[in-house]
Coordinates of C-alpha atoms in Angstrom, one line a residue:
M185 CA 132.7 49.3 224.0
C186 CA 134.9 50.7 226.5
G187 CA 135.4 54.4 227.0
I188 CA 137.6 57.4 227.4
I189 CA 138.2 60.6 228.3
G190 CA 141.9 62.7 228.9
Y191 CA 141.7 66.3 229.4
V192 CA 145.3 69.2 229.6
G193 CA 144.2 72.6 230.5
T194 CA 144.9 74.8 233.1
K195 CA 142.1 73.6 234.7
N196 CA 141.7 70.9 237.7
C197 CA 141.9 67.9 235.6
T198 CA 139.5 65.1 237.5
P199 CA 136.3 66.8 237.4
A200 CA 136.5 66.6 233.1
L201 CA 136.8 63.2 233.6
I202 CA 134.5 61.6 236.1
D203 CA 132.0 63.7 234.1
G204 CA 133.3 62.8 230.7
L205 CA 132.8 58.7 232.6
K206 CA 129.5 59.6 233.2
K207 CA 128.8 61.1 229.7
L208 CA 130.4 56.8 228.4
E209 CA 128.9 54.4 230.9
Y210 CA 126.6 53.6 228.0
R211 CA 128.9 52.2 226.0
G212 CA 129.0 49.5 228.9
Y213 CA 131.3 48.8 231.3
D214 CA 132.3 46.1 234.6
S215 CA 135.2 48.8 236.6
A216 CA 136.6 52.3 236.1
G217 CA 139.9 54.7 236.5
I218 CA 142.3 57.8 236.7
A219 CA 145.5 58.9 236.8
V220 CA 145.9 62.2 237.1
V221 CA 149.6 64.1 237.1
Q222 CA 149.4 65.7 240.3
D223 CA 153.3 67.1 241.0
G224 CA 155.5 65.6 238.8
Q225 CA 153.8 61.7 239.7
I226 CA 151.0 59.9 238.4
V227 CA 148.4 59.6 240.8
R228 CA 145.7 56.8 240.5
V229 CA 142.1 56.0 241.6
R230 CA 140.1 53.1 240.3
A231 CA 137.3 50.8 240.9
V232 CA 135.6 47.9 240.2
G233 CA 131.6 48.7 239.2
K234 CA 129.5 51.4 238.3
V235 CA 131.7 54.9 238.0
A236 CA 129.8 56.5 241.1
E237 CA 132.4 54.5 242.9
L238 CA 135.1 55.4 241.5
E239 CA 133.1 58.9 242.6
K240 CA 133.9 57.6 246.5
A241 CA 137.6 56.2 245.6
V242 CA 138.3 59.8 244.1
A243 CA 136.5 62.0 247.3
Q244 CA 138.7 60.8 249.3
D245 CA 142.2 60.8 247.9
K246 CA 141.4 64.4 246.1
P247 CA 144.0 63.8 242.7
Q248 CA 144.3 67.2 242.0
G249 CA 146.2 68.2 238.2
T250 CA 145.9 69.5 235.1
C251 CA 146.4 66.6 232.8
G252 CA 144.2 63.3 233.5
I253 CA 143.1 60.0 231.9
G254 CA 140.4 57.9 232.4
H255 CA 138.9 54.5 230.8
T256 CA 135.4 52.6 232.1
R257 CA 136.6 49.6 230.9
W258 CA 134.8 46.8 229.7
A259 CA 136.6 42.8 230.4
T260 CA 137.5 41.4 227.8
H261 CA 141.6 39.6 229.1
G262 CA 141.1 39.2 233.2
K263 CA 138.4 39.3 235.0
P264 CA 137.0 42.6 236.2
S265 CA 139.1 43.3 239.5
E266 CA 140.8 46.6 240.3
E267 CA 144.4 45.0 238.9
N268 CA 142.9 44.3 236.0
S269 CA 141.2 48.1 235.6
H270 CA 142.2 51.3 233.5
P271 CA 144.8 53.3 233.8
H272 CA 148.0 50.8 233.5
T273 CA 151.0 52.1 233.9
D274 CA 155.2 50.8 233.1
C275 CA 157.3 49.6 235.6
S276 CA 158.6 52.9 236.8
G277 CA 154.7 54.1 236.9
E278 CA 155.7 57.4 235.2
I279 CA 154.2 56.1 232.3
V280 CA 149.6 55.8 232.4
V281 CA 147.7 54.8 229.9
V282 CA 144.4 54.1 228.4
H283 CA 143.5 51.9 225.3
N284 CA 140.3 50.4 223.6
G285 CA 140.1 47.3 221.8
I286 CA 142.9 44.2 221.3
I287 CA 146.1 44.5 221.1
E288 CA 146.2 40.8 219.4
N289 CA 149.7 39.7 219.7
Y290 CA 149.8 41.1 223.2
L291 CA 151.2 37.5 224.0
T292 CA 154.2 37.9 222.1
L293 CA 155.3 41.2 223.2
K294 CA 154.7 40.4 226.8
E295 CA 156.6 37.6 226.4
K296 CA 159.9 39.3 224.5
L297 CA 158.7 42.2 227.4
Q298 CA 159.5 40.0 230.3
T299 CA 163.2 38.8 228.7
L300 CA 164.0 42.6 228.8
G301 CA 162.9 42.1 233.0
H302 CA 159.6 44.3 232.8
K303 CA 156.9 43.2 236.0
F304 CA 153.3 42.6 234.6
Q305 CA 150.6 43.7 236.9
S306 CA 147.8 42.9 235.7
E307 CA 145.4 39.7 232.8
T308 CA 145.0 42.6 230.2
D309 CA 146.9 43.1 227.1
T310 CA 146.9 46.8 227.4
E311 CA 149.4 46.8 230.0
V312 CA 152.0 46.2 227.1
I313 CA 151.4 49.5 225.5
A314 CA 153.3 50.7 229.2
H315 CA 155.7 48.6 228.8
L316 CA 156.8 49.2 225.5
I317 CA 156.3 53.1 225.4
E318 CA 158.8 52.7 228.3
E319 CA 161.5 50.1 226.4
N320 CA 161.4 52.6 223.2
L321 CA 162.2 55.7 225.2
K322 CA 165.5 54.1 226.5
H323 CA 166.8 54.2 222.5
T324 CA 165.1 58.0 222.8
R325 CA 167.4 59.6 224.8
S326 CA 167.8 62.7 222.0
G327 CA 165.7 65.8 221.8
S328 CA 163.1 67.4 225.2
H329 CA 161.0 64.7 227.4
E330 CA 158.4 65.8 225.0
Q331 CA 159.8 64.8 221.2
R332 CA 160.9 61.5 222.9
L333 CA 157.8 60.5 224.1
F334 CA 155.8 61.1 220.0
R335 CA 158.7 58.7 219.0
A336 CA 158.7 56.1 221.8
V337 CA 155.2 56.4 220.8
M338 CA 154.9 56.5 217.4
K339 CA 157.6 53.4 217.3
T340 CA 155.2 51.9 219.8
S341 CA 152.1 51.7 217.9
A342 CA 153.9 50.6 214.3
E343 CA 154.5 47.6 216.4
L344 CA 151.0 46.3 217.9
H345 CA 148.5 44.5 215.9
G346 CA 145.4 44.9 216.5
A347 CA 142.3 46.9 216.8
F348 CA 142.7 50.3 218.9
A349 CA 143.0 53.4 219.7
Y350 CA 144.7 54.4 223.8
G351 CA 145.9 57.0 225.0
V352 CA 149.3 57.3 227.3
M353 CA 150.9 59.9 229.5
W354 CA 154.7 60.7 231.3
A355 CA 155.2 62.6 234.3
K356 CA 157.5 64.2 233.0
T357 CA 155.6 65.5 230.0
P358 CA 152.7 66.6 232.7
H359 CA 151.5 68.7 230.0
Q360 CA 150.8 67.1 227.0
I361 CA 149.1 64.1 225.6
I362 CA 149.5 61.9 223.0
G363 CA 146.1 60.0 221.1
V364 CA 146.3 56.9 218.8
K365 CA 143.9 56.0 216.8
N366 CA 143.8 52.8 214.4
Q367 CA 140.6 50.6 213.7
S368 CA 138.8 52.2 217.1
P369 CA 137.4 55.3 217.6
L370 CA 138.7 57.9 219.5
V371 CA 138.2 61.6 218.7
V372 CA 139.3 65.5 220.3
G373 CA 137.0 68.2 221.6
L374 CA 139.2 72.0 221.0
G375 CA 138.3 73.7 224.1
K376 CA 139.9 77.2 225.1
N377 CA 143.0 76.6 226.9
E378 CA 142.2 73.2 227.1
N379 CA 142.0 70.2 224.8
F380 CA 140.6 66.5 225.0
L381 CA 140.3 63.2 224.3
A382 CA 137.8 60.4 224.0
S383 CA 136.2 57.4 222.8
D384 CA 132.6 60.1 221.9
V385 CA 131.6 63.0 221.8
P386 CA 129.1 63.3 224.6
A387 CA 132.1 62.8 226.9
F388 CA 133.4 66.2 226.9
L389 CA 129.8 68.0 225.3
K390 CA 129.3 69.9 228.8
Y391 CA 132.5 72.4 227.3
T392 CA 133.1 71.8 223.4
S393 CA 131.5 71.2 220.5
K394 CA 134.9 72.3 218.3
V395 CA 135.5 68.5 217.2
L396 CA 138.0 67.2 215.3
F397 CA 137.7 62.8 214.6
L398 CA 140.6 61.1 213.5
E399 CA 141.3 59.2 210.8
D400 CA 142.9 55.4 210.9
G401 CA 147.1 55.8 211.6
Q402 CA 147.1 59.4 213.1
T403 CA 148.7 60.3 216.3
A404 CA 147.7 63.4 217.8
V405 CA 149.4 65.1 220.0
L406 CA 147.8 67.6 222.9
T407 CA 148.5 70.7 225.4
P408 CA 146.8 73.8 226.4
D409 CA 147.3 75.1 223.3
G410 CA 147.0 73.4 221.2
V411 CA 146.5 69.7 219.4
K412 CA 148.9 68.9 216.2
L413 CA 147.6 65.1 214.0
Y414 CA 150.3 62.6 212.6
G415 CA 150.4 60.6 210.2
M416 CA 152.3 57.2 210.1
D417 CA 155.0 58.6 208.9
G418 CA 155.9 61.1 211.4
Q419 CA 154.7 63.6 209.2
E420 CA 152.6 66.6 210.8
T421 CA 149.0 66.2 208.7
K422 CA 146.0 69.3 208.7
V423 CA 143.4 69.6 211.8
K424 CA 139.9 68.5 210.4
T425 CA 137.9 70.8 212.6
T426 CA 133.7 70.1 213.0
K427 CA 130.9 72.3 214.5
I428 CA 129.2 69.1 216.4
S429 CA 125.1 70.6 216.2
W430 CA 123.3 68.6 219.6
D431 CA 124.5 70.1 223.2
E432 CA 125.3 68.2 225.9
K433 CA 121.1 68.4 226.7
T434 CA 120.3 66.4 223.5
A435 CA 121.7 64.0 225.8
E436 CA 120.1 63.5 228.7
K437 CA 117.3 61.7 229.8
G438 CA 114.2 64.9 229.6
G439 CA 112.3 64.0 233.0
Y440 CA 112.1 60.2 231.3
K441 CA 113.5 57.7 234.0
H442 CA 115.5 55.6 231.2
F443 CA 117.5 56.8 227.8
M444 CA 116.0 54.0 226.2
L445 CA 111.7 55.1 227.1
K446 CA 112.7 59.4 226.0
E447 CA 114.6 57.7 222.9
I448 CA 111.4 55.7 221.8
Y449 CA 109.5 58.6 221.9
E450 CA 112.3 60.5 220.3
Q451 CA 111.5 58.7 216.9
P452 CA 108.8 60.8 215.5
Q453 CA 111.3 63.6 215.5
G454 CA 113.8 61.6 214.7
L455 CA 112.0 59.8 211.0
E456 CA 111.4 63.9 210.4
D457 CA 115.0 64.0 210.7
T458 CA 116.0 61.3 208.4
L459 CA 113.4 62.7 206.4
R460 CA 114.1 65.4 205.5
T461 CA 117.8 64.6 203.7
A462 CA 115.9 62.1 201.8
R463 CA 113.3 64.6 200.3
E464 CA 116.9 65.5 198.2
D465 CA 117.3 63.1 195.0
F466 CA 119.6 60.3 196.4
G467 CA 121.8 60.5 193.8
R468 CA 123.1 63.5 194.4
I469 CA 123.2 63.1 198.2
L470 CA 124.9 59.8 197.8
G471 CA 128.2 61.0 194.9
L472 CA 126.6 58.9 192.2
K473 CA 125.0 60.2 189.0
T474 CA 121.5 58.9 187.9
T475 CA 123.7 56.5 185.2
D476 CA 125.6 55.0 188.1
L477 CA 122.2 54.1 189.8
R478 CA 120.5 53.0 187.0
N479 CA 123.3 50.2 186.7
I480 CA 123.0 48.7 189.7
K481 CA 122.5 45.5 189.4
N482 CA 123.7 43.5 192.8
V483 CA 123.1 44.7 196.6
Y484 CA 125.1 43.5 199.2
L485 CA 123.8 44.5 203.1
V486 CA 125.7 44.1 205.8
A487 CA 125.1 45.0 208.9
C488 CA 124.9 42.8 213.1
G489 CA 122.6 43.3 215.6
T490 CA 119.5 45.3 215.3
A491 CA 120.6 46.7 211.7
Y492 CA 121.2 43.1 210.8
H493 CA 117.0 43.6 211.1
A494 CA 116.5 46.7 209.4
A495 CA 119.3 45.6 206.4
M496 CA 116.8 42.3 206.4
I497 CA 113.9 44.3 206.0
G498 CA 115.8 46.9 203.5
K499 CA 116.1 43.7 201.0
Y500 CA 112.6 42.7 200.8
Y501 CA 113.0 46.7 199.8
L502 CA 115.3 46.3 197.6
E503 CA 114.3 43.8 195.6
N504 CA 110.5 45.1 195.4
F505 CA 110.9 48.8 194.7
A506 CA 114.3 48.3 192.4
G507 CA 114.6 45.2 190.9
V508 CA 118.1 44.4 191.8
T509 CA 119.3 40.8 193.3
A510 CA 119.8 41.3 197.3
S511 CA 121.5 39.4 199.3
V512 CA 121.7 40.3 203.8
D513 CA 125.0 38.9 205.4
L514 CA 126.1 39.2 209.0
A515 CA 128.5 41.5 209.0
S516 CA 130.7 39.0 210.3
E517 CA 130.2 36.3 208.1
F518 CA 130.3 37.8 205.2
K519 CA 134.2 39.0 206.1
Y520 CA 135.2 35.4 206.0
R521 CA 133.1 33.7 203.7
T522 CA 134.0 33.7 199.8
I523 CA 131.9 36.7 197.6
P524 CA 132.2 36.1 194.2
P525 CA 133.5 39.8 192.6
A526 CA 131.0 40.9 190.2
E527 CA 130.4 44.4 188.3
N528 CA 127.7 46.7 189.1
T529 CA 127.9 46.0 193.0
L530 CA 126.7 48.0 195.9
C531 CA 127.2 47.2 199.2
I532 CA 125.2 48.6 201.4
A533 CA 126.7 49.0 205.0
V534 CA 124.1 49.5 208.4
S535 CA 125.6 51.1 211.9
Q536 CA 124.3 53.2 213.8
S537 CA 128.0 53.4 216.0
G538 CA 130.0 54.2 212.5
E539 CA 132.7 51.6 214.2
T540 CA 131.6 48.5 214.7
A541 CA 134.6 46.7 214.3
D542 CA 133.0 44.0 212.5
T543 CA 130.9 46.1 210.0
L544 CA 133.9 47.9 209.5
G545 CA 135.5 44.3 208.5
A546 CA 133.2 43.3 206.0
V547 CA 133.5 47.0 203.8
K548 CA 137.6 46.5 203.9
K549 CA 136.5 43.5 202.0
A550 CA 133.9 44.3 199.6
K551 CA 136.3 47.5 199.0
E552 CA 138.6 44.5 198.0
L553 CA 136.3 42.7 195.8
G554 CA 135.8 46.7 193.5
F555 CA 131.9 47.1 195.2
K556 CA 130.5 50.0 195.0
R557 CA 130.2 50.5 199.6
L558 CA 127.0 53.2 201.1
A559 CA 127.6 53.9 204.5
I560 CA 123.4 53.9 206.2
C561 CA 124.9 55.6 210.0
N562 CA 124.5 58.4 213.3
V563 CA 127.8 59.1 213.7
L564 CA 129.1 62.1 211.2
G565 CA 132.9 61.8 211.8
S566 CA 133.0 58.0 212.4
G567 CA 134.7 55.4 210.6
L568 CA 132.2 53.8 208.5
T569 CA 131.5 56.6 206.9
R570 CA 135.0 57.6 205.8
A571 CA 135.1 53.7 204.6
C572 CA 132.9 54.0 201.9
N573 CA 132.5 55.5 199.5
S574 CA 128.8 57.5 199.6
V575 CA 126.8 58.4 203.1
F576 CA 123.6 59.0 204.0
F577 CA 123.3 60.3 207.8
T578 CA 119.6 58.8 209.3
H579 CA 120.8 61.9 211.6
C580 CA 118.3 61.1 214.2
G581 CA 120.8 62.5 217.1
P582 CA 122.6 60.7 219.5
E583 CA 121.3 57.7 220.6
I584 CA 122.4 56.9 224.6
S585 CA 120.6 53.9 225.0
V586 CA 121.9 50.4 224.5
A587 CA 119.5 48.7 223.5
S588 CA 118.4 51.0 219.4
T589 CA 115.8 52.2 219.4
K590 CA 115.2 55.2 217.2
A591 CA 118.5 54.9 215.0
F592 CA 117.1 51.1 214.5
T593 CA 113.8 52.9 212.6
S594 CA 115.7 55.4 211.1
Q595 CA 117.9 53.0 208.9
I596 CA 114.1 50.8 208.2
I597 CA 113.4 54.6 206.2
S598 CA 116.4 55.2 204.9
L599 CA 116.7 51.9 203.2
Y600 CA 113.0 52.2 202.3
A601 CA 114.1 55.7 200.5
L602 CA 116.5 54.4 199.0
A603 CA 115.0 51.6 197.4
I604 CA 112.1 53.8 195.9
F605 CA 114.8 55.8 194.1
L606 CA 116.4 53.7 192.6
G607 CA 113.5 52.2 191.9
H608 CA 112.5 55.0 190.2
A609 CA 116.2 55.8 188.2
S610 CA 116.0 52.3 187.2
G611 CA 113.0 52.5 185.3
N612 CA 111.7 49.3 187.7
I613 CA 109.1 52.2 189.4
S614 CA 106.9 54.2 187.5
Q615 CA 106.9 58.9 188.4
K616 CA 103.5 58.0 189.7
V617 CA 104.1 55.1 191.2
F618 CA 107.6 57.3 192.6
N619 CA 105.0 59.5 193.7
K620 CA 102.8 57.7 195.5
L621 CA 105.4 56.0 198.2
Y622 CA 107.3 58.6 198.5
K623 CA 104.0 60.6 200.2
E624 CA 103.0 57.2 202.8
L625 CA 106.8 57.7 203.7
M626 CA 106.8 61.6 204.3
A627 CA 103.6 60.7 206.2
V628 CA 105.3 57.9 208.3
P629 CA 106.4 60.3 211.3
K630 CA 102.9 61.1 211.8
A631 CA 102.1 57.7 212.3
V632 CA 104.9 57.3 214.7
A633 CA 103.9 59.4 216.5
D634 CA 100.2 57.6 216.4
T635 CA 101.9 54.3 217.6
L636 CA 103.1 55.9 220.6
K637 CA 100.0 56.8 222.4
I638 CA 98.9 52.8 222.6
E639 CA 102.5 52.7 225.5
Y640 CA 99.6 52.5 228.4
D641 CA 98.1 49.3 226.6
V642 CA 101.7 48.0 226.2
R643 CA 102.0 48.6 229.7
H644 CA 98.9 47.1 230.8
L645 CA 99.2 43.9 229.0
T646 CA 103.1 43.3 230.8
K647 CA 101.5 43.1 233.6
K648 CA 100.0 39.4 233.8
I649 CA 103.4 38.3 231.7
Y650 CA 106.3 39.5 232.7
K651 CA 107.3 36.9 235.1
S652 CA 107.4 34.8 231.4
D653 CA 110.5 32.6 231.5
R654 CA 109.6 32.9 227.3
F655 CA 108.0 34.8 225.0
I656 CA 107.9 34.0 220.8
F657 CA 107.4 36.5 218.8
L658 CA 106.0 35.5 215.1
G659 CA 106.5 37.9 212.2
R660 CA 105.9 37.2 207.9
N661 CA 107.5 38.7 204.8
V662 CA 108.8 42.3 206.3
D663 CA 107.3 42.1 209.7
Y664 CA 110.2 39.3 210.9
P665 CA 112.5 41.0 211.0
I666 CA 110.8 42.9 212.8
A667 CA 109.6 39.0 214.5
L668 CA 113.6 39.6 214.6
E669 CA 114.1 42.4 217.0
G670 CA 111.0 42.3 219.1
A671 CA 112.5 38.9 220.7
L672 CA 116.5 41.2 220.4
K673 CA 115.3 43.9 222.1
L674 CA 113.6 42.2 225.0
K675 CA 116.7 39.0 225.3
E676 CA 118.7 42.3 225.8
I677 CA 117.3 44.3 227.8
S678 CA 115.1 41.9 229.9
Y679 CA 117.5 38.9 230.0
V680 CA 115.1 36.1 230.1
S681 CA 114.3 34.1 226.7
A682 CA 113.1 35.3 223.4
E683 CA 113.0 34.6 220.1
G684 CA 111.9 34.7 217.4
F685 CA 110.5 32.8 214.0
A686 CA 109.3 33.7 210.4
A687 CA 105.5 31.9 211.3
G688 CA 105.0 29.6 208.5
E689 CA 108.1 28.1 210.6
I690 CA 107.0 26.8 213.2
K691 CA 105.4 23.8 211.9
H692 CA 109.2 22.5 211.3
G693 CA 110.2 22.4 214.7
P694 CA 109.5 25.5 216.9
I695 CA 105.9 25.0 217.9
S696 CA 107.6 22.1 219.9
I697 CA 108.7 24.8 222.4
I698 CA 105.4 26.4 222.3
D699 CA 103.3 25.0 226.0
K700 CA 100.4 26.7 228.2
G701 CA 100.6 30.0 229.4
T702 CA 104.1 30.7 226.6
P703 CA 102.9 34.6 225.2
V704 CA 103.5 34.6 221.2
L705 CA 103.4 37.3 220.5
I706 CA 101.9 37.2 216.8
L707 CA 102.5 41.0 213.6
M708 CA 99.1 40.4 211.7
P709 CA 98.6 43.9 210.0
K710 CA 95.7 43.1 208.2
N711 CA 97.9 43.6 204.4
L712 CA 97.8 39.3 201.6
L713 CA 99.0 37.3 205.0
F714 CA 96.6 38.2 207.5
D715 CA 94.4 34.7 207.0
K716 CA 97.8 33.3 207.4
M717 CA 98.7 34.3 210.8
L718 CA 95.1 33.8 212.0
S719 CA 95.4 30.4 211.4
A720 CA 99.4 30.6 212.9
C721 CA 97.3 32.2 216.2
A722 CA 95.3 29.3 216.1
E723 CA 97.8 26.5 216.1
C724 CA 99.4 28.8 219.2
R725 CA 96.5 28.6 221.2
A726 CA 95.9 24.9 220.9
R727 CA 98.4 24.3 222.2
G728 CA 98.0 26.4 225.4
A729 CA 99.4 29.7 224.3
F730 CA 98.4 32.9 225.5
V731 CA 98.7 34.6 222.6
I732 CA 98.9 38.3 222.0
A733 CA 98.1 39.5 218.3
L734 CA 99.5 42.8 217.0
T735 CA 97.1 43.8 214.3
T736 CA 95.5 47.2 212.9
P737 CA 92.0 48.7 213.7
D738 CA 90.7 46.7 210.3
G739 CA 91.9 43.2 211.9
K740 CA 91.0 43.2 215.6
E741 CA 87.6 41.6 215.4
E742 CA 88.8 38.4 212.8
A743 CA 92.1 38.9 215.4
A744 CA 90.3 38.8 218.5
A745 CA 88.3 35.4 217.9
V746 CA 92.1 33.6 217.7
S747 CA 94.1 35.2 220.1
D748 CA 93.9 36.6 224.2
K749 CA 95.4 39.9 223.6
Q750 CA 95.6 42.4 221.3
I751 CA 98.0 45.8 221.2
I752 CA 96.2 47.6 218.0
V753 CA 98.6 49.9 216.1
P754 CA 97.7 52.4 213.2
Q755 CA 97.8 51.3 209.6
A756 CA 100.4 51.9 207.2
S757 CA 101.5 50.7 203.9
E758 CA 102.2 47.0 203.3
Y759 CA 105.9 47.5 203.4
L760 CA 106.2 51.3 206.1
Q761 CA 104.2 49.0 207.9
P762 CA 106.9 47.2 210.5
V763 CA 107.9 50.7 211.5
L764 CA 105.1 50.9 213.7
D765 CA 104.7 47.5 214.5
I766 CA 107.8 47.7 216.0
V767 CA 107.8 50.7 218.7
A768 CA 104.9 48.1 220.2
L769 CA 107.4 45.9 220.7
Q770 CA 109.5 48.3 221.7
F771 CA 108.2 49.1 224.6
F772 CA 106.9 45.7 225.6
A773 CA 110.1 44.9 226.0
Y774 CA 111.0 48.0 227.9
W775 CA 107.8 47.6 230.6
V776 CA 108.9 43.8 230.6
A777 CA 112.6 45.2 231.9
K778 CA 111.1 47.6 234.1
R779 CA 108.7 45.1 235.3
L780 CA 112.1 42.9 235.8
G781 CA 113.8 46.0 238.1
R782 CA 116.7 45.2 235.3
D783 CA 118.8 47.9 234.1
I784 CA 117.2 48.9 230.7
D785 CA 120.1 51.5 229.8
Q786 CA 123.1 49.7 231.0
P787 CA 122.0 45.5 229.9
R788 CA 124.4 43.4 231.5
N789 CA 127.1 42.5 229.4
L790 CA 126.7 44.3 226.5
A791 CA 127.9 47.4 224.6
K792 CA 126.8 50.2 222.6
S793 CA 128.8 49.9 220.3
V794 CA 130.5 47.0 219.7
T795 CA 135.2 47.6 218.9
V796 CA 136.9 44.9 218.7
E797 CA 135.9 41.4 216.5

C-alpha cells in the first residue's frame, strides 16, 4: 500500500512524478502529493482523492525542477486530508520526506522532538522522519551538504523502529535523493542522466527497464550521474542491477474495461509461463538435492488473503501426492503461535508481491525455527524471495488489479507441480502415476482458455441476482478453498456480504442465514463427492435459496434437477478442477461489481500489497 516515486535528472521532474503516481494507483490510496526543488526551495502540491485531483492542482501551480518526489497515501495515522498527505516537511520547510510503512516508535520520537522545539503540522508518523533528519543535521556540521544529509539520514534510520521505506530531499542538495529500505519495498530505476526511486517497478518502466532492488537496511543515494548503495554500517556496497523483461504496455489495459478482466483473460498465458519453469526438475530449480526433497516430512504453508486459499489447496496436493504432513496457517497467526521445532520441515510462503509484511514475519519465524524456506512468488527481487532458501517464480506477469486472479491460479499449479515432484522424489507416487499427473498439469492452460468462453453465460446470470444483499458459496475437498476465494473476490470488489463454507458444514449453523431468494453458488463437478453436493443443493433449495450449480458437462442433467441455474465448466482431473472453477467465480464477482458500478481495480479500503502489520 502507498506508493513512492522519485526523480533526479536533467529534465523537469513533474511529468515523471505524476506519471509514476498513476502507475502506482493500483496499490490503493486516498490522497497524493509531490514535492519539487525549485529555485533552491521546496515546492509542495498535495490533494485528497485520486491522482487526477493532484494533477489539476499541479496544472495550476506548475512546479518546475529537476529533482522531486511523489507519493500516494493510504491512511494509517490520521484521516485522509491535505495536511496528512505526503510529502511532509521539517520546521524549516527545506527537508521533505515520503514514506511507506509504519514507524512504531513515532510517538516517543515525536514527544522528544517537541521538547526540542519542533512543531508538527500533521497527525502522521511520517512527519517524525523529516523533523528527526532536521535535528540530526544540526549535529553533522562538517563536510558538504550532500555528505551532511547522508550522515543525518543514516543516523535517523538507526533511530526508527518498524517496517518502512522512505525517500528524502533537501533544498540545499537540489541534485540528490536519498532512499532507505527496511522491510518495505523500494527499488531504483537506472536511466541515462536520470535515476528513479519507487516502491514498485511500473512507476518508472516507461523510462527504464534497468532496475536495482534494495536489500533491507540499505540506503541509496541518487544523483543524475548515478546511484550509490550503502549498508547499515555506512560502507558503500556493490550495485547489482536487474533487467526487467516486460515492458510498459504489458501493464496497460490492452483494450479491456478493467485490469481485472484483462488479467482473467491472461490466465492461460500466465499458466503457460508458470509451467515453462515447472517442466524442469524441481530439485534443481529450488537448489535442493533429491535427497533433500526425499527427506521432507513436514510442511507449513503460510500466506495471506487470496494466497492463503491457494495454500489451502496446496495442503491437499502435498498430502495426497507427496505423502507429507501439511498444515496451512494465516501468516499473521503463524507468527504468534507456538510452533514446535522439527527436523526435515519445509515452510512454503505464498505471495504475489513478495512484500506482504505478515508473510515476511512468518518466514522470519520459520528461519528462527531452523526450517527450510521456499517462496512461491511473482515478483523478482522482492523481500520474500531474499528471505527464503529457495524460490519458485510464477512468472505470470504484472498483476495490476488489487483483486488477484492470474496470480492465484499460477500459485495453485505451482503447488501442484511441487507436490507431484516431491511425491516422485520420495517414492510416494510411481513414475507411471507421475507421468499421468504431469500430462494433466500441462493441459491446464488450454482447459482454462476453454473456460473463458463461459463469460457470457455468467454475465447473463448476474443480471438477475446482482442486487442481492447476501451470497453463499459452497464447496468440498479442493473446491472448499475455491468457495472461500469466490466469496472473497465478490466481497473485495462489490462490497456485498459473501460467505464461503464447506458444504458439509451448512447443517451446523450456516444454513440459518439462507432464506428466500438468497443466491447460493454450489461447486459440484462430477466427481466422488457429486452426490453429496446434490444433497446440498436440495437442502438449500428447500429453504428458498436461488441455487446456482457450477458443474461439469456430465453433471449438468442431475444438477439441473436440484438447482435454478447452472454454470457449466470444462472437465479436468479432480485435483486440477479448482483452476477452472475459480475462473467462473472470477467472472461472477467481476460482473456483479460492474453492474453495481464499483471501482473494480481499486476497491475501497484495499491495497495490492499490505506492507504493514
